[in-house]
CSV table of C-alpha atoms in Angstrom, one decimal:
chain,number,residue,atom,x,y,z
A,1,MET,CA,32.3,-34.0,-189.4
A,2,THR,CA,34.1,-36.0,-186.7
A,3,LYS,CA,31.4,-38.7,-186.8
A,4,PHE,CA,31.7,-38.8,-190.5
A,5,LEU,CA,35.5,-39.2,-190.4
A,6,LEU,CA,35.2,-41.9,-187.7
A,7,LYS,CA,32.7,-43.8,-189.8
A,8,TYR,CA,34.9,-43.5,-192.9
A,9,LEU,CA,38.0,-44.8,-191.1
A,10,LEU,CA,36.1,-47.7,-189.7
A,11,SER,CA,34.9,-48.6,-193.2
A,12,VAL,CA,38.5,-48.4,-194.5
A,13,VAL,CA,39.7,-50.7,-191.7
A,14,PHE,CA,36.9,-53.2,-192.5
A,15,LEU,CA,37.7,-53.3,-196.2
A,16,LEU,CA,41.4,-53.8,-195.5
A,17,ASN,CA,40.7,-56.7,-193.2
A,18,GLN,CA,38.5,-58.2,-195.9
A,19,PHE,CA,41.3,-57.7,-198.5
A,20,ASN,CA,43.9,-59.3,-196.3
A,21,GLY,CA,41.7,-62.2,-195.2
A,22,SER,CA,40.6,-63.4,-198.6
A,23,SER,CA,43.0,-65.4,-200.9
A,24,SER,CA,41.0,-64.3,-203.9
A,25,TYR,CA,42.1,-60.7,-203.6
A,26,TYR,CA,45.8,-61.2,-204.1
A,27,TYR,CA,48.1,-63.5,-205.9
A,28,ASP,CA,50.3,-65.8,-203.8
A,29,ILE,CA,53.7,-64.6,-205.2
A,30,THR,CA,55.1,-61.1,-205.6
A,31,SER,CA,56.5,-60.8,-209.1
A,32,THR,CA,59.0,-58.1,-210.0
A,33,THR,CA,58.5,-55.8,-213.0
A,34,PRO,CA,59.8,-57.7,-216.1
A,35,SER,CA,62.9,-56.4,-217.8
A,36,LEU,CA,65.3,-57.9,-220.4
A,37,LEU,CA,68.3,-57.4,-218.1
A,38,ASN,CA,66.9,-58.6,-214.8
A,39,GLY,CA,64.4,-61.1,-216.2
A,40,TYR,CA,60.9,-61.8,-215.1
A,41,THR,CA,60.4,-63.3,-211.7
A,42,LEU,CA,57.4,-65.6,-212.1
A,43,PHE,CA,57.4,-66.9,-208.5
A,44,ASP,CA,59.4,-65.7,-205.6
A,45,PHE,CA,58.8,-68.2,-202.8
A,46,SER,CA,60.9,-66.1,-200.3
A,47,LYS,CA,58.1,-63.5,-200.3
A,48,ALA,CA,55.0,-65.7,-200.9
A,49,ARG,CA,52.1,-65.3,-198.5
A,50,HIS,CA,50.6,-68.7,-199.2
A,51,LEU,CA,50.4,-71.4,-201.9
A,52,LYS,CA,46.6,-71.6,-202.2
A,53,ASN,CA,46.8,-71.0,-205.9
A,54,TRP,CA,48.7,-74.3,-206.4
A,55,ALA,CA,46.8,-77.6,-206.7
A,56,GLU,CA,48.1,-81.1,-206.5
A,57,VAL,CA,48.3,-83.2,-209.7
A,58,SER,CA,49.3,-86.7,-208.7
A,59,ASP,CA,48.4,-90.2,-210.0
A,60,SER,CA,46.3,-90.7,-206.9
A,61,THR,CA,43.5,-89.1,-208.9
A,62,CYS,CA,43.5,-92.3,-210.9
A,63,GLN,CA,42.0,-95.5,-209.6
A,64,VAL,CA,45.4,-97.3,-209.4
A,65,GLY,CA,47.5,-94.3,-208.3
A,66,GLN,CA,49.2,-94.2,-204.9
A,67,SER,CA,51.7,-91.3,-205.3
A,68,LYS,CA,51.6,-88.1,-203.3
A,69,ALA,CA,52.9,-84.6,-203.4
A,70,VAL,CA,53.0,-81.8,-200.9
A,71,PHE,CA,54.0,-78.2,-201.7
A,72,THR,CA,54.4,-75.9,-198.7
A,73,LEU,CA,56.3,-72.9,-197.5
A,74,HIS,CA,59.1,-73.4,-195.0
A,75,LYS,CA,59.7,-70.3,-192.9
A,76,SER,CA,62.6,-69.8,-190.5
A,77,PRO,CA,63.8,-66.7,-188.7
A,78,THR,CA,66.3,-65.9,-191.5
A,79,LYS,CA,64.8,-67.5,-194.7
A,80,GLN,CA,61.7,-68.6,-196.4
A,81,ARG,CA,61.4,-70.9,-199.5
A,82,GLY,CA,59.0,-73.3,-201.1
A,83,VAL,CA,59.4,-77.0,-200.4
A,84,PHE,CA,58.1,-79.6,-202.8
A,85,PHE,CA,57.9,-83.1,-201.3
A,86,THR,CA,57.0,-86.2,-203.4
A,87,LEU,CA,56.3,-89.8,-202.7
A,88,LEU,CA,56.4,-91.9,-205.9
A,89,THR,CA,54.7,-95.3,-205.8
A,90,PRO,CA,54.8,-97.0,-209.3
A,91,ASN,CA,51.7,-98.9,-210.4
A,92,THR,CA,51.8,-102.4,-211.9
A,93,ARG,CA,52.8,-101.0,-215.2
A,94,GLY,CA,55.6,-98.9,-213.7
A,95,ALA,CA,54.1,-95.4,-214.2
A,96,CYS,CA,53.8,-92.9,-211.4
A,97,PHE,CA,53.8,-89.1,-211.0
A,98,ALA,CA,53.3,-86.5,-208.3
A,99,GLY,CA,53.3,-82.8,-208.6
A,100,TYR,CA,51.6,-79.4,-208.3
A,101,ARG,CA,50.3,-76.9,-210.8
A,102,THR,CA,49.0,-73.3,-210.9
A,103,ASP,CA,47.1,-71.3,-213.4
A,104,VAL,CA,48.9,-68.2,-214.5
A,105,GLN,CA,49.0,-65.4,-217.1
A,106,PHE,CA,52.5,-64.8,-218.2
A,107,ASP,CA,54.0,-63.2,-221.3
A,108,ILE,CA,57.6,-64.4,-221.5
A,109,SER,CA,58.0,-63.8,-225.2
A,110,LYS,CA,61.2,-61.7,-224.6
A,111,TYR,CA,63.0,-64.6,-222.8
A,112,ASN,CA,64.4,-67.9,-223.9
A,113,MET,CA,65.1,-69.7,-220.7
A,114,LEU,CA,63.5,-70.5,-217.3
A,115,VAL,CA,65.8,-70.7,-214.3
A,116,ILE,CA,65.0,-72.2,-210.9
A,117,LEU,CA,67.1,-71.5,-207.9
A,118,GLY,CA,66.8,-74.4,-205.5
A,119,SER,CA,68.3,-77.5,-204.0
A,120,THR,CA,67.3,-81.2,-203.8
A,121,HIS,CA,67.5,-83.7,-201.0
A,122,GLY,CA,67.1,-87.5,-201.0
A,123,THR,CA,66.7,-89.9,-203.9
A,124,ASN,CA,64.0,-92.0,-205.3
A,125,ASN,CA,65.7,-95.3,-205.7
A,126,THR,CA,68.9,-97.3,-206.3
A,127,ILE,CA,69.8,-99.7,-209.1
A,128,GLY,CA,72.4,-102.2,-207.8
A,129,SER,CA,75.3,-100.1,-206.5
A,130,PHE,CA,74.2,-97.0,-208.5
A,131,PHE,CA,72.6,-94.1,-206.6
A,132,LEU,CA,69.9,-92.4,-208.7
A,133,HIS,CA,68.8,-88.8,-208.2
A,134,THR,CA,65.2,-87.6,-208.7
A,135,VAL,CA,64.1,-86.5,-212.1
A,136,TYR,CA,61.8,-83.5,-212.2
A,137,LYS,CA,60.0,-81.8,-215.1
A,138,VAL,CA,58.4,-78.5,-215.6
A,139,LEU,CA,55.2,-78.4,-217.7
A,140,LEU,CA,53.9,-75.3,-219.5
A,141,GLN,CA,50.5,-74.8,-221.1
A,142,HIS,CA,49.4,-72.0,-223.3
A,143,ASN,CA,46.3,-70.1,-224.6
A,144,GLY,CA,44.1,-71.5,-221.8
A,145,LEU,CA,44.1,-75.0,-223.4
A,146,GLU,CA,43.2,-77.9,-221.1
A,147,ASP,CA,45.8,-80.7,-220.8
A,148,ARG,CA,43.1,-83.3,-221.1
A,149,LEU,CA,42.6,-82.4,-224.7
A,150,HIS,CA,45.9,-80.8,-225.7
A,151,PRO,CA,49.6,-81.4,-225.2
A,152,SER,CA,51.6,-79.8,-222.5
A,153,TYR,CA,55.1,-78.5,-223.2
A,154,GLU,CA,57.6,-80.4,-220.9
A,155,TYR,CA,61.2,-80.2,-220.0
A,156,SER,CA,62.9,-82.8,-217.7
A,157,PHE,CA,66.0,-82.2,-215.7
A,158,LEU,CA,68.1,-84.3,-213.3
A,159,PRO,CA,69.5,-82.2,-210.4
A,160,ASP,CA,72.2,-83.7,-208.1
A,161,SER,CA,71.1,-84.4,-204.5
A,162,ASP,CA,72.9,-81.4,-203.1
A,163,PRO,CA,71.8,-79.1,-200.3
A,164,THR,CA,73.8,-76.2,-201.9
A,165,PRO,CA,71.4,-73.9,-203.9
A,166,THR,CA,71.9,-74.3,-207.7
A,167,LEU,CA,70.5,-72.3,-210.6
A,168,PHE,CA,68.9,-74.9,-212.8
A,169,GLN,CA,68.6,-73.8,-216.5
A,170,LEU,CA,65.6,-74.8,-218.6
A,171,PRO,CA,65.9,-73.6,-222.2
A,172,LEU,CA,62.4,-72.8,-223.5
A,173,ASP,CA,63.3,-74.2,-227.0
A,174,LYS,CA,63.8,-77.6,-225.4
A,175,PHE,CA,60.3,-77.8,-224.0
A,176,LYS,CA,58.6,-80.6,-226.0
A,177,PRO,CA,54.9,-81.0,-226.7
A,178,ILE,CA,53.8,-84.2,-224.9
A,179,TYR,CA,50.3,-85.8,-224.7
A,180,HIS,CA,49.7,-88.7,-222.4
A,181,GLY,CA,53.4,-89.5,-222.3
A,182,ARG,CA,54.0,-89.3,-226.1
A,183,TYR,CA,55.7,-86.7,-228.2
A,184,VAL,CA,53.3,-84.8,-230.5
A,185,SER,CA,55.2,-84.1,-233.7
A,186,ASP,CA,52.5,-81.8,-235.3
A,187,ALA,CA,51.8,-79.6,-232.3
A,188,LEU,CA,51.9,-75.9,-232.5
A,189,PRO,CA,54.9,-74.1,-231.1
A,190,LEU,CA,54.7,-73.0,-227.5
A,191,ASN,CA,53.1,-69.6,-227.4
A,192,LYS,CA,55.4,-67.8,-224.9
A,193,ALA,CA,53.3,-64.7,-225.0
A,194,ASN,CA,50.3,-66.5,-223.4
A,195,ILE,CA,51.5,-69.0,-220.8
A,196,THR,CA,48.4,-70.0,-218.8
A,197,ARG,CA,49.5,-72.9,-216.6
A,198,LEU,CA,52.8,-74.1,-215.0
A,199,ALA,CA,53.4,-77.4,-213.2
A,200,ILE,CA,56.3,-79.0,-211.4
A,201,ILE,CA,56.2,-82.8,-211.3
A,202,SER,CA,58.4,-85.8,-210.3
A,203,PHE,CA,57.7,-88.9,-212.2
A,204,GLY,CA,58.7,-92.5,-213.0
A,205,GLY,CA,58.0,-95.0,-215.7
A,206,SER,CA,55.7,-94.3,-218.6
A,207,HIS,CA,52.4,-95.4,-220.1
A,208,GLU,CA,54.1,-98.5,-221.5
A,209,PRO,CA,54.8,-101.6,-219.4
A,210,SER,CA,58.4,-101.6,-217.9
A,211,GLU,CA,60.7,-104.5,-218.6
A,212,ASP,CA,62.5,-104.0,-215.3
A,213,MET,CA,60.5,-102.6,-212.4
A,214,ASP,CA,63.7,-102.1,-210.4
A,215,GLU,CA,64.6,-99.3,-212.8
A,216,ILE,CA,61.5,-97.2,-212.1
A,217,GLN,CA,62.0,-94.1,-210.1
A,218,ARG,CA,60.2,-94.4,-206.8
A,219,GLY,CA,60.3,-93.3,-203.2
A,220,VAL,CA,60.7,-89.9,-201.4
A,221,SER,CA,62.4,-86.7,-202.5
A,222,CYS,CA,62.4,-83.0,-201.6
A,223,PHE,CA,63.0,-80.0,-203.8
A,224,GLU,CA,63.5,-76.6,-202.1
A,225,ILE,CA,62.8,-73.7,-204.4
A,226,ASP,CA,63.7,-70.0,-203.8
A,227,TYR,CA,62.3,-68.7,-207.1
A,228,ILE,CA,61.4,-69.3,-210.7
A,229,LYS,CA,62.4,-66.7,-213.3
A,230,ALA,CA,62.3,-66.2,-217.1
A,231,ILE,CA,65.5,-64.8,-218.4
A,232,HIS,CA,67.3,-64.3,-221.7
A,233,SER,CA,70.5,-66.4,-222.0
A,234,ASP,CA,72.4,-63.3,-223.0
A,235,HIS,CA,72.1,-62.2,-219.3
A,236,LEU,CA,72.7,-65.7,-217.8
A,237,ASN,CA,75.9,-64.5,-216.1
A,238,ALA,CA,74.0,-61.7,-214.3
A,239,ALA,CA,71.4,-64.3,-213.2
A,240,LEU,CA,74.1,-66.6,-211.9
A,241,ARG,CA,75.7,-63.7,-209.9
A,242,GLU,CA,72.4,-62.8,-208.4
A,243,ALA,CA,71.6,-66.5,-207.5
A,244,TYR,CA,74.9,-67.1,-205.7
A,245,LEU,CA,74.9,-63.8,-203.9
A,246,LYS,CA,71.4,-64.4,-202.6
């Protein structure tokens, strides 16, 4: 009996080591149980083990692209958060983008807003005496549809360059269907019950030639992110209290 128990315990230890050593056995972010009051934590980077489920999507995959993104975890003795670095280098037409995406399986049909707790540093360029802050956008895809053939649903926002954490609010009804940089007027509504991909991107220019290359967003920026949640706007005040007490 003793030999059997010893063999059993050794087998359990082996399986646990296999579980902890393989990224395919666990998802990189610990999500809380969704509720209408507390919202649905999609990504909590303060508890993430890794970001292996995220992949870069930058214009460097194209022949003329030279932009770059890095998404990593920054850990200190007192805090951990995700850090999204971007380097935007416009091509001759002025277009550029750098970002990361991850495949997911989210039902956020009960919610009408995404919120991101984070802070930004640096800017991507200046125009004359004006100091421009980095523009970011969040992209959603649904029903497992590929972005090469179908539109993604996008929302752009312009955070101030401020090291103080801010709760950025992204209303889901403001996400617009975009395909290759152009609005798709006859696209189906976003299926919030079956979100299958999420991306965070910094971008500049468009697919059309720019009349003034000096006005194209470029350069280095950094976006530190604590978490991304889906909430209902009726409970926004509770989300704000949680964010600023964090």
